Coordinates of C-alpha atoms in Angstrom, one line a residue:
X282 CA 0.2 17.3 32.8
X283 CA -2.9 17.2 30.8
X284 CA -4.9 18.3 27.6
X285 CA -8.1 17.9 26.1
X286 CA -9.5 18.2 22.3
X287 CA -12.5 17.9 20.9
X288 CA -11.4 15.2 18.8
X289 CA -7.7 13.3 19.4
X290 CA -6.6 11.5 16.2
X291 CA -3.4 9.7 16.7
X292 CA -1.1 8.8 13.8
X293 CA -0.7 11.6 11.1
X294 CA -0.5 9.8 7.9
X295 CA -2.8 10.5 5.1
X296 CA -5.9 9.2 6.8
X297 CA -5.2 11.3 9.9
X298 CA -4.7 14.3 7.8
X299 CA -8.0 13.7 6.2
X300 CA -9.8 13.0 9.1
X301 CA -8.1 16.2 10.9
X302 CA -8.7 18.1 8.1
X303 CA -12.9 17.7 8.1
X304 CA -13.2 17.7 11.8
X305 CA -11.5 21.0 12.0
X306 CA -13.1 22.7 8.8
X307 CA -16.3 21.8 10.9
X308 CA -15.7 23.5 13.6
X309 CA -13.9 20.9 15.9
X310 CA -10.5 21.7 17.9
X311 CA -8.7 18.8 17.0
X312 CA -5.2 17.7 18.6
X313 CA -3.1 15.2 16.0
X314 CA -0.6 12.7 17.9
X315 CA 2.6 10.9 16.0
X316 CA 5.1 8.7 17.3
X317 CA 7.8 10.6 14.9
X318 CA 7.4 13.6 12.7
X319 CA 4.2 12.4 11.0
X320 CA 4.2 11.2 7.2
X321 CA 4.4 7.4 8.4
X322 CA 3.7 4.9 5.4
X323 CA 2.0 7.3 3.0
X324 CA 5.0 9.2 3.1
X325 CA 7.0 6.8 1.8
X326 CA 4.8 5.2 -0.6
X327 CA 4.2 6.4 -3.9
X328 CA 1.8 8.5 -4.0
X329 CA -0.9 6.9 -5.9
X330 CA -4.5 7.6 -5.4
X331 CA -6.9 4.8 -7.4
X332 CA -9.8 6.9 -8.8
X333 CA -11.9 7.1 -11.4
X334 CA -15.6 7.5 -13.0
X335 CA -14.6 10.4 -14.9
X336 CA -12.0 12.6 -12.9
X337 CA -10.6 15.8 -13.9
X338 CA -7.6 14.3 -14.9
X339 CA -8.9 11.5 -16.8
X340 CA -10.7 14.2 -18.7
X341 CA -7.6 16.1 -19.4
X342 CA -5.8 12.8 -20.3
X343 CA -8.7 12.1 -22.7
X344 CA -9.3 8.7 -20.7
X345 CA -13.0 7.5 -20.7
X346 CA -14.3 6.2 -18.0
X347 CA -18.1 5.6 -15.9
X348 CA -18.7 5.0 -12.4
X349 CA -20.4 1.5 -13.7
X350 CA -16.9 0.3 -15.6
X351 CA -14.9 1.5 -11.9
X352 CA -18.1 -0.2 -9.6
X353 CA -18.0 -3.5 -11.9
X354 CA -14.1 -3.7 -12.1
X355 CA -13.7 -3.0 -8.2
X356 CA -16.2 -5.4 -7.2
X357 CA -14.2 -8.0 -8.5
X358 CA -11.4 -6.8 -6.3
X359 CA -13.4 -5.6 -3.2
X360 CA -15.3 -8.7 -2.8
X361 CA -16.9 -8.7 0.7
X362 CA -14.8 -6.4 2.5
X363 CA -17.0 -3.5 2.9
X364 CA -21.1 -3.8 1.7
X365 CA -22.3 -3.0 -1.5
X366 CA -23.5 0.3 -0.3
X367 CA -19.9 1.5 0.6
X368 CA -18.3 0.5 -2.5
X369 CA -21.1 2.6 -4.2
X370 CA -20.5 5.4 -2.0
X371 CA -16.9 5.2 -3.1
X372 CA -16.9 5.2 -6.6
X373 CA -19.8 7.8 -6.7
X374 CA -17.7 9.9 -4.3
X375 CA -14.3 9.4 -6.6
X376 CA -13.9 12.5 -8.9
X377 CA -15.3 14.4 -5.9
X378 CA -12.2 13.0 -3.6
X379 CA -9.8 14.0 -6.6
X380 CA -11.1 17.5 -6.6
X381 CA -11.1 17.7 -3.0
X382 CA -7.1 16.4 -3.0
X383 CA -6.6 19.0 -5.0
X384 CA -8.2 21.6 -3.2
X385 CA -6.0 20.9 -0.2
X386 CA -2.9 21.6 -2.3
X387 CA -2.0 18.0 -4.1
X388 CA -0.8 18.0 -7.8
X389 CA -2.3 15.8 -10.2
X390 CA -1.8 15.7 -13.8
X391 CA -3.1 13.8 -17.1
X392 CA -0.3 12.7 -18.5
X393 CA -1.0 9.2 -19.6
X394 CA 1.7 6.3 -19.2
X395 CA 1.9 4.3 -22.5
X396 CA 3.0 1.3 -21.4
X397 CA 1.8 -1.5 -18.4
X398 CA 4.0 -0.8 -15.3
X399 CA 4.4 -1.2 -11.9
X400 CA 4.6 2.3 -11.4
X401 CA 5.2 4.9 -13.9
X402 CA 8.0 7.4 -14.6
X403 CA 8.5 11.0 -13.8
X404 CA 7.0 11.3 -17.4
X405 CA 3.6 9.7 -16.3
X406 CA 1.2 10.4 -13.6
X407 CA -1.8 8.5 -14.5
X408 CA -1.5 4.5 -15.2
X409 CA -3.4 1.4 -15.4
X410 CA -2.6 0.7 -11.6
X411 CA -4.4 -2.8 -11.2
X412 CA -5.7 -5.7 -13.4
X413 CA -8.2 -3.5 -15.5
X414 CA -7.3 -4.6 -18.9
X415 CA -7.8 -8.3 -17.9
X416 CA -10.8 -8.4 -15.8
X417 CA -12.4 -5.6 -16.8
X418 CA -15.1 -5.3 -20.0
X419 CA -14.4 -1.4 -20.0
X420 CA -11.0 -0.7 -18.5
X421 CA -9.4 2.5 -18.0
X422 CA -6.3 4.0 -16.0
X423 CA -7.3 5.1 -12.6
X424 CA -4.0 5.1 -11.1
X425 CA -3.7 8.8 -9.8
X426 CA 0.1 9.8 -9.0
X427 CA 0.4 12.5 -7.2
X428 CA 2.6 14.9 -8.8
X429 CA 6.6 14.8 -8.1
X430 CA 10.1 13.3 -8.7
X431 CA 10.5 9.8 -7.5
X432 CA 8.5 8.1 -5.1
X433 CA 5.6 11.1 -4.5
X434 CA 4.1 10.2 -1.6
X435 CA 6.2 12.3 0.1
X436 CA 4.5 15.0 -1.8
X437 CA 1.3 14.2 -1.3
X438 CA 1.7 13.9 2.7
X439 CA 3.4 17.3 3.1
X440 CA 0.1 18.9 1.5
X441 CA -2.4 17.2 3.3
X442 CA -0.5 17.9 6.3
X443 CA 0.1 21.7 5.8
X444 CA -4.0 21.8 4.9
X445 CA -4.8 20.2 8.4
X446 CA -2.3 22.9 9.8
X447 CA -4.4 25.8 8.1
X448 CA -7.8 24.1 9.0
X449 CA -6.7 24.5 12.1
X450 CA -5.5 21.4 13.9
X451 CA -3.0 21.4 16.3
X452 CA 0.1 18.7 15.7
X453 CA 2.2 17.2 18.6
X454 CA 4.8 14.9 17.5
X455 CA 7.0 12.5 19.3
X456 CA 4.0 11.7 21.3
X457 CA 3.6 8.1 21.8
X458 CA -0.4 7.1 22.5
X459 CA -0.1 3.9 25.1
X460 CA -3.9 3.7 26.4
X461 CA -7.3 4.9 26.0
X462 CA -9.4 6.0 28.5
X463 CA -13.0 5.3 28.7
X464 CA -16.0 6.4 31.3
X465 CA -19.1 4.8 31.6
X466 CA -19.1 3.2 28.2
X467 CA -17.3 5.4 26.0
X468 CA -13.9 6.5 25.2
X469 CA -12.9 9.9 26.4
X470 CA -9.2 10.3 25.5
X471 CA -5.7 9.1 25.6
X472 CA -2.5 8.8 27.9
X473 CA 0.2 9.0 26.1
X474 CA 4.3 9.6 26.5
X475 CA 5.9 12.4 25.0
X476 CA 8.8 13.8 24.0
X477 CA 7.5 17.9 24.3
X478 CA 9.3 18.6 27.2
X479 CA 12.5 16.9 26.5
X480 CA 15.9 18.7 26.2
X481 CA 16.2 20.1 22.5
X482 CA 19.2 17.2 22.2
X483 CA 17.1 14.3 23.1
X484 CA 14.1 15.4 20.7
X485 CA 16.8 16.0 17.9
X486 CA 18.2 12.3 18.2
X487 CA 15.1 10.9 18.1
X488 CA 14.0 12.8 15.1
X489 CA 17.2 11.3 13.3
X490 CA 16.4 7.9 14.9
X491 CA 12.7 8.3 13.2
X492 CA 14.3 9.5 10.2
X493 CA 16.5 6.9 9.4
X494 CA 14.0 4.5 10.5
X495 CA 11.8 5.5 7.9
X496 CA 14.3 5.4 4.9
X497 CA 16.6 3.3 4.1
X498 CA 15.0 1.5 7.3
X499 CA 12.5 0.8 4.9
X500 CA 14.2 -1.1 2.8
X501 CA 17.0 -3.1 5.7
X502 CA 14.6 -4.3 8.1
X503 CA 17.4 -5.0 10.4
X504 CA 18.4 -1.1 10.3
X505 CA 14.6 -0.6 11.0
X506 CA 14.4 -2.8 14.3
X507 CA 17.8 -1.5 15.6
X508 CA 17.0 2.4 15.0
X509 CA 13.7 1.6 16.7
X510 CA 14.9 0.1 19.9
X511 CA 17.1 2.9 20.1
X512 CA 14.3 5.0 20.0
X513 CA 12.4 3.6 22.3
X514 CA 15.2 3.8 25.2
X515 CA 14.9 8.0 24.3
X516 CA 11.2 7.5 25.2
X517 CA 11.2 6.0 28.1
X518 CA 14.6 7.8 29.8
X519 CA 13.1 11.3 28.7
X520 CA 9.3 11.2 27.8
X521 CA 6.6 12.5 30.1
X522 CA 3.4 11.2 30.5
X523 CA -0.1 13.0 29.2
X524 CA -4.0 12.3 30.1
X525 CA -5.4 14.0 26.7
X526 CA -9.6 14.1 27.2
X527 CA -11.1 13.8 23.8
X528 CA -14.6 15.9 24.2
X529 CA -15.7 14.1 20.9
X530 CA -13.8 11.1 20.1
X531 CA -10.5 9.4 19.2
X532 CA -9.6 8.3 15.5
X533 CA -7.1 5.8 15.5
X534 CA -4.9 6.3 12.2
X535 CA -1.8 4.5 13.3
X536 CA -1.3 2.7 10.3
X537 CA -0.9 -1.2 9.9
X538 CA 0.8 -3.9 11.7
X539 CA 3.6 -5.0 8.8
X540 CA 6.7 -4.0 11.3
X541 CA 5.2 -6.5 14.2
X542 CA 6.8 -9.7 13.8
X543 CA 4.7 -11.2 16.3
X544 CA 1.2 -10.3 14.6
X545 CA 2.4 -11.2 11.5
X546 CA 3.6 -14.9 12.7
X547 CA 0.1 -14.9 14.2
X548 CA -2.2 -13.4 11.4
X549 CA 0.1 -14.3 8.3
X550 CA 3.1 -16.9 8.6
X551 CA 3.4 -17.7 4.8
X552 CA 4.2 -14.3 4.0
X553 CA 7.9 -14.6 5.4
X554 CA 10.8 -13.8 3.2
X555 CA 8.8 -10.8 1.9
X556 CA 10.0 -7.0 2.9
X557 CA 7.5 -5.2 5.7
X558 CA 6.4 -1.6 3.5
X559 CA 6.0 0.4 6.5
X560 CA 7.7 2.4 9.2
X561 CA 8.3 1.8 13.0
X562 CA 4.7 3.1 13.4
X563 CA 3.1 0.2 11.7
X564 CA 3.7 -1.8 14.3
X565 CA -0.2 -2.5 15.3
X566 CA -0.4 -0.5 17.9
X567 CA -3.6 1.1 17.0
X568 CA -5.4 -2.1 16.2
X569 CA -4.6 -3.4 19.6
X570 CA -5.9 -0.2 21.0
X571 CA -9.0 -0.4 19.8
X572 CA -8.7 -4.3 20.9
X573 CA -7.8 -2.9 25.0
X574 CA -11.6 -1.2 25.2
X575 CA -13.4 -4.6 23.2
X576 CA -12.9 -3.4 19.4
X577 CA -13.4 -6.1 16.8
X578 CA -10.9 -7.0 14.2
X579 CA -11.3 -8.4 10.6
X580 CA -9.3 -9.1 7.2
X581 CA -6.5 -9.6 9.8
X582 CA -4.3 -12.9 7.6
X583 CA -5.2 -10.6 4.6
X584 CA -1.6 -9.4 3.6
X585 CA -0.8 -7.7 0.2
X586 CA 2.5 -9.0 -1.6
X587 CA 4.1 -7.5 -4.8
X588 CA 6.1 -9.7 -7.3
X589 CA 6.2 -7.3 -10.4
X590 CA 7.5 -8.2 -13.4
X591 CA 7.0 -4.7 -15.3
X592 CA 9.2 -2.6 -16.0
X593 CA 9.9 -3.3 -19.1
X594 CA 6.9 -3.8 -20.5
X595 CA 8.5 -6.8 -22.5
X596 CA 8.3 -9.1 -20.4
X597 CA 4.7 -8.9 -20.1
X598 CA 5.1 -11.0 -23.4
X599 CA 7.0 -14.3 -21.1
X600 CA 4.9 -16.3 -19.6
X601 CA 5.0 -17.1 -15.7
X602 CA 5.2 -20.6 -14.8
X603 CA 6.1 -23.3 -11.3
X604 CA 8.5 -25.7 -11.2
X605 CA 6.4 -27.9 -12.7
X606 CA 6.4 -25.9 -15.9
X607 CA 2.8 -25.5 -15.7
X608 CA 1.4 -21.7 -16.1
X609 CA 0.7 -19.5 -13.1
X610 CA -1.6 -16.7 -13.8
X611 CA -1.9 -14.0 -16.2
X612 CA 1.5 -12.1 -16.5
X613 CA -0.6 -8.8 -16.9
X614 CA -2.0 -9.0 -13.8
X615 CA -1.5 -6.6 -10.7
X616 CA 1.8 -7.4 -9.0
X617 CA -0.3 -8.2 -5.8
X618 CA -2.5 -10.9 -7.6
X619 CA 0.9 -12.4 -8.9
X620 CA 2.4 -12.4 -5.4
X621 CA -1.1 -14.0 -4.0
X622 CA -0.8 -17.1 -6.6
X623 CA 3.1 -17.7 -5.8
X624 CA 2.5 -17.5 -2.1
X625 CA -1.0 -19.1 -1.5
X626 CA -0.3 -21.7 -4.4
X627 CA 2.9 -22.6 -5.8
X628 CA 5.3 -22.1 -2.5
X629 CA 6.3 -18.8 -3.3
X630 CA 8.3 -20.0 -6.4
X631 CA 7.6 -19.4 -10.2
X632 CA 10.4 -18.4 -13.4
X633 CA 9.4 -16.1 -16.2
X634 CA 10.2 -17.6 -19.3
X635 CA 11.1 -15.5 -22.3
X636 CA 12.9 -15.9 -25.4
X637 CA 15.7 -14.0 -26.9
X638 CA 13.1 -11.7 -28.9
X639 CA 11.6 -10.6 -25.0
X640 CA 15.2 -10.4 -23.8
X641 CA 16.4 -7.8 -26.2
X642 CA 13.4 -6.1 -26.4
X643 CA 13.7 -5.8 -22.2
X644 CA 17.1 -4.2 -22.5
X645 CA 16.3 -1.7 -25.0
X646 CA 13.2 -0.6 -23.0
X647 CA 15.2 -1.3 -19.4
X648 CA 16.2 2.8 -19.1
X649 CA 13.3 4.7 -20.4
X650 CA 10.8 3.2 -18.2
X651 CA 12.2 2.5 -15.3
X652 CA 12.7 4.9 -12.3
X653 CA 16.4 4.1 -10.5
X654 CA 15.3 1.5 -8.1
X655 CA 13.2 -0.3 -10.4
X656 CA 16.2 0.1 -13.1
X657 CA 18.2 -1.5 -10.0
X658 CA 15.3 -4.5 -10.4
X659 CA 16.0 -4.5 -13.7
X660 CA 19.5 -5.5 -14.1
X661 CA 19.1 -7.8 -11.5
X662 CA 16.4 -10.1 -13.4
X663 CA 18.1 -10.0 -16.3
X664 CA 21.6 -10.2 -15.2
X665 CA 21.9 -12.6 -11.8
X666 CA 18.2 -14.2 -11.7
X667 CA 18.4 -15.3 -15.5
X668 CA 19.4 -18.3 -17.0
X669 CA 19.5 -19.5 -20.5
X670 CA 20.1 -22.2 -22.8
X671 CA 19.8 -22.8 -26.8
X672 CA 17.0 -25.1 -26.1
X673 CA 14.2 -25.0 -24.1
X674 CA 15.1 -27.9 -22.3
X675 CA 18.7 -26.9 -21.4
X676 CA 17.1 -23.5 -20.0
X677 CA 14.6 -25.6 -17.9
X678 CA 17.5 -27.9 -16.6
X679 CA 19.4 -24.9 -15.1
X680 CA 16.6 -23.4 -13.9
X681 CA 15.2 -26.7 -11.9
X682 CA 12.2 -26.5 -13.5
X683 CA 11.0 -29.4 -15.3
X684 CA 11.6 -29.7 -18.7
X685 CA 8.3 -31.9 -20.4
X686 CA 6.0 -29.7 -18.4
X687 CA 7.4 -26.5 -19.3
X688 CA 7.5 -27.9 -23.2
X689 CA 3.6 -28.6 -22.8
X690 CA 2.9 -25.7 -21.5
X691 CA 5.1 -23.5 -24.4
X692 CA 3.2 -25.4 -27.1
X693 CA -0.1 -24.6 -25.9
X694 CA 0.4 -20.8 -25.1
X695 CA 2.3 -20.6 -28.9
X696 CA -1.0 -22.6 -30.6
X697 CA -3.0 -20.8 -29.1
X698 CA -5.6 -17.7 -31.0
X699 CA -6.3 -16.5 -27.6
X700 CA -4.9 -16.6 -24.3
X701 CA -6.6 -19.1 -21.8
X702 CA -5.7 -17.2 -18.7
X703 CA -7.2 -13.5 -20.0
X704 CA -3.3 -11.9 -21.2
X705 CA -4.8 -8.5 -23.4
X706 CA -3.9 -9.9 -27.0
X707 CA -1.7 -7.1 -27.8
X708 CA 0.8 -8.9 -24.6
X709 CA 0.5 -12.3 -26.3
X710 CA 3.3 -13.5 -28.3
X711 CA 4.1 -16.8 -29.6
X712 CA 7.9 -17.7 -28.1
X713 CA 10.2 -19.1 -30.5
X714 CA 13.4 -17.2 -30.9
X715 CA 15.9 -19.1 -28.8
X716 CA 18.1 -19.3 -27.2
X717 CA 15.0 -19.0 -23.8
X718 CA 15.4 -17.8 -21.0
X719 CA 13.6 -18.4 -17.5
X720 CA 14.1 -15.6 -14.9
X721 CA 13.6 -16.4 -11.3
X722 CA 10.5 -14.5 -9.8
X723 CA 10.4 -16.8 -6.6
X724 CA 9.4 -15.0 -3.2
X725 CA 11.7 -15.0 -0.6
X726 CA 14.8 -13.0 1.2
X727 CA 16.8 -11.1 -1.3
X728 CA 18.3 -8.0 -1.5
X729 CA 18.2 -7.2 -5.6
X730 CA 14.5 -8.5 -5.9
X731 CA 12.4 -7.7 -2.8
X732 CA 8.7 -8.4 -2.5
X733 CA 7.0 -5.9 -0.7
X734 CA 3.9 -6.3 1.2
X735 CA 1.5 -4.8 3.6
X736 CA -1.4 -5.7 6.1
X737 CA -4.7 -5.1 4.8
X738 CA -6.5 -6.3 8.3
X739 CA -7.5 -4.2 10.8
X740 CA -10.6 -2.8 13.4
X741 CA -13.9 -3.6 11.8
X742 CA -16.0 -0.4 11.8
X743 CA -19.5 1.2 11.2
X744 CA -19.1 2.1 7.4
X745 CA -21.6 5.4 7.7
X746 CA -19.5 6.6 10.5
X747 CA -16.3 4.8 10.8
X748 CA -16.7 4.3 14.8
X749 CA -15.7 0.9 15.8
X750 CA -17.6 -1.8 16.2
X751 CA -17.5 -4.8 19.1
X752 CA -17.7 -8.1 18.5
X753 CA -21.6 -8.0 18.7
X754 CA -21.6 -5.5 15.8
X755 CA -22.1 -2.2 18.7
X756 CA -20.6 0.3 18.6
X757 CA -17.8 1.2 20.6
X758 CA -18.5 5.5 21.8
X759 CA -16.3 7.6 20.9
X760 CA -13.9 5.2 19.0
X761 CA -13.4 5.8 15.6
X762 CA -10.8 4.3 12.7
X763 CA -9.8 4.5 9.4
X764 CA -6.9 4.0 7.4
X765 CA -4.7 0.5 7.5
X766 CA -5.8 0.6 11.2
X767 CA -9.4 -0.6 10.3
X768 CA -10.6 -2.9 7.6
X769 CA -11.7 -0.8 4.3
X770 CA -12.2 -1.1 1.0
X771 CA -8.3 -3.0 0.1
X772 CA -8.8 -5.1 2.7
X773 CA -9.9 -8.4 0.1
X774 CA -7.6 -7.6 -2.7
X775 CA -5.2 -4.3 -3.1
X776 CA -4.1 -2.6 -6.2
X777 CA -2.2 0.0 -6.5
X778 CA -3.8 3.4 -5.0
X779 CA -6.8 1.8 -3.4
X780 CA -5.1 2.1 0.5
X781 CA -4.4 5.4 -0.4
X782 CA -7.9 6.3 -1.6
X783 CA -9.1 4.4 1.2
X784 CA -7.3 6.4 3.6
X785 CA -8.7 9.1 2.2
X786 CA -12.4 8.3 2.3
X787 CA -12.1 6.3 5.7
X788 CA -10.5 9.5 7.1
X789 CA -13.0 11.8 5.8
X790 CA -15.5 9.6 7.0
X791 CA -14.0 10.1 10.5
X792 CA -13.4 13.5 10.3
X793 CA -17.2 14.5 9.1
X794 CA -18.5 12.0 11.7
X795 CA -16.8 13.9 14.7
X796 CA -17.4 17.5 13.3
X797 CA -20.8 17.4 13.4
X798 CA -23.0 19.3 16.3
X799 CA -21.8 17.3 19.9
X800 CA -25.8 16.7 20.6
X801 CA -26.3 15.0 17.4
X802 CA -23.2 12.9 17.8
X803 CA -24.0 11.6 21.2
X804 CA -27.7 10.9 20.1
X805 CA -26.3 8.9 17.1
X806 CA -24.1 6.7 19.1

């Protein structure tokens, strides 16, 4: 059996959508691959797009903001992951890629969270979705929600998908890409099993399987693994295999490599006890693709973990300290940058200590700005991982933290007139109202407080193009990748919506860079 495209793209996420999309609006017949029913991570994320510079919906949220306050926030964050030039292509592009999400059907709207979260309500679609207000001189909210109950990834998937559909792209699901072919240099295609030709009960069952996988698999890892290996007897018993020739080129979109135990032992063995965000289909299997035909990797021990502490926004007002009693970070900060000091510096352990002014205050504000799952959070802080005492130095006793340190470090933050680690002022609060409280925010297996996390790391690319690059900094013909399959812009530091708007300019990229003439693309590479 075989097939051919002008361009293959395998994983149908949001960076394969986007990179389907262009390549069929210019003129390209394009042929989309997924393991499942497409959707993988982005699907179940939430649906935030970082953005900024002035968007449409900043405008109608009466936000503020310049490409220069976005550029000199971001480079803070970016570091060296992608070059100057890129980051500067990004931001410049921003509002445009807002517009252009919208064009292809996904809702947006400028309705402004009050408060520092984690991620807003169904009240809110756009939030300060990093560390803006403490490492930026001009911050502003660039968190970009798409538009819909709960978690709205979901959302935003199913219209990126059904644009690629009406640009014309053709979609073959339960199709499982095992190698790429290559002649004289350059990739021509894929072989692949799938499921196409199976009998309607074998493709239904593994639909379910896939389902499930996804959610709750996402949350019991366990359920994940089983489901999968369930899935993968269904592949081999009834799949078929394909040669697909790719006229044009390949993008590899298959997401990350979170639900590989193997890589992540490899590439990023502190980061155990946290919860893989991902489906079956970030199991690196792109990345070693591009690997098989000499592709370089980068970023690959970068991993993104999330210890939030918001909501409520009260306990922005505790401060975050080790067992040592000795102050971590900046309690405002991104829920990534809070994960990256527990793990990388203090052993993944660290209490939030609040007094009973910051307790109350967190119950009153527990309902209204939480979301169910994050109310679940919630209730499990302030009810199991709490412990208190009239004095600070019975708190710090049950706690295990140690009790002259902790006192040191309580005087300084209360004598304080401004706060030594960068806390907005309007977050700073001098603690006194006992009896205190110190919440346990440590990193590690738990089913009421989960860390999530991601892979950042990927195949290093050409970041005019996207193709991907060897080890000698060629490029590889006919290769292309984008997404959490290459190394991007989150690939240093993530905050919230920066994958997502990654995947979208990374796919782009691809997409434009495979739909232009076939003469001109052959001379370029």
């Amino acid at each position: 059996m075989q097939e051919s495209a002008d361009v293959v793209v395998i994983g149908f996420g949001a960076a394969g959508a986007c990179a389907a999309i262009e390549a069929a609006s210019g003129g390209a017949d394009v042929l989309v691959l997924d393991r499942f029913a497409g959707g993988g991570a982005t699907a179940a994320s939430g649906g935030v797009v970082y953005a900024g510079g002035g968007t449409s919906v900043q405008r109608e949220a009466g936000v503020t903001d310049t490409r220069a306050a976005m550029a000199a926030y971001l480079r803070l964050e970016v570091g060296d992951a992608v070059t100057p030039a890129t980051l500067r292509a990004f931001v410049d592009g921003s509002a445009e890629s807002v517009e252009w999400l919208k064009e292809q059907g996904v809702p947006f709207e400028g309705s402004l969270c009050p408060t520092k979260t984690s991620y807003p309500t169904n009240d809110h679609y756009l939030y300060y979705s990093g560390s803006e207000r403490s490492r930026s001189a001009d911050p502003a909210p660039r968190g970009h929600r798409a538009k819909g109950s709960g978690t709205s990834g979901k959302i935003l998937y199913a219209r990126l998908a059904e644009s690629a559909v009406r640009a014309g792209a053709r979609v073959l699901p339960q199709t499982r890409v095992t190698a790429l072919t290559s002649a004289d240099g350059r990739v021509t295609g894929v072989e692949c099993r799938t499921l196409a030709e199976a009998s309607p009960w074998a493709r239904l069952k593994y639909r379910l399987l896939g389902k499930y996988a996804a959610k709750p698999g996402l949350y019991l890892p366990a359920l994940r693994r089983a489901l999968t290996k369930r899935a993968e007897r269904i592949e081999r018993r009834h799949g078929k295999t394909v040669t697909i020739t790719a006229r044009r080129g390949v993008v590899i979109a298959a997401g990350g490599f979170v639900a590989n135990r193997e890589m992540l032992r490899e590439h990023a063995p502190a980061y155990r006890g946290c919860l893989p965000l991902g489906t079956s289909g970030d199991d690196g299997s792109g990345i070693r693709l591009g690997q098989s035909v000499g592709g370089a990797v980068g970023a690959m021990d970068r991993v993104s973990a999330w210890r939030f502490i918001t909501p409520p926004s009260a306990l922005l007002e505790g401060i975050l300290v080790n067992e040592r009693g000795e102050r971590i970070c900046d309690e405002s900060r991104y829920g990534a940058a809070i994960g990256h000091e527990l793990i990388t510096r203090h052993g993944g352990k660290g209490w939030l200590l609040i007094d009973e002014q910051g307790v109350r205050a967190a119950r009153a504000q527990a309902r209204s700005q939480s979301l169910w799952f994050q109310y679940l959070q919630v209730r499990y802080l302030l009810k199991v991982s709490r412990v208190s005492g009239k004095s600070l130095a019975e708190a710090a006793r049950k706690a295990g933290v140690d009790a002259q340190g902790l006192a040191r470090t309580l005087a300084a933050y209360n004598a304080a007139e401004t706060d030594a680690l960068g806390k907005p002022a309007d977050l700073v609060r001098p603690l006194t109202t006992g009896p205190f409280s110190l919440i346990d925010v440590s990193i590690r297996p738990s089913t009421g407080y989960p860390c999530p996390m991601l892979t950042l790391g990927g195949l290093r690319v050409d970041e005019i193009t996207g193709e991907v690059l060897r080890e000698d900094g060629g490029v590889i013909a006919g290769l292309y990748a984008a997404g959490r399959s290459a190394v991007g812009l989150c690939s240093e530091s993530y905050v919230s919506g920066l994958s997502l708007a990654d995947c979208v300019f990374s796919g782009r990229r691809a997409g434009q860079s495979l739909a232009v003439p076939m003469g001109d693309s052959l001379a370029h590479g």
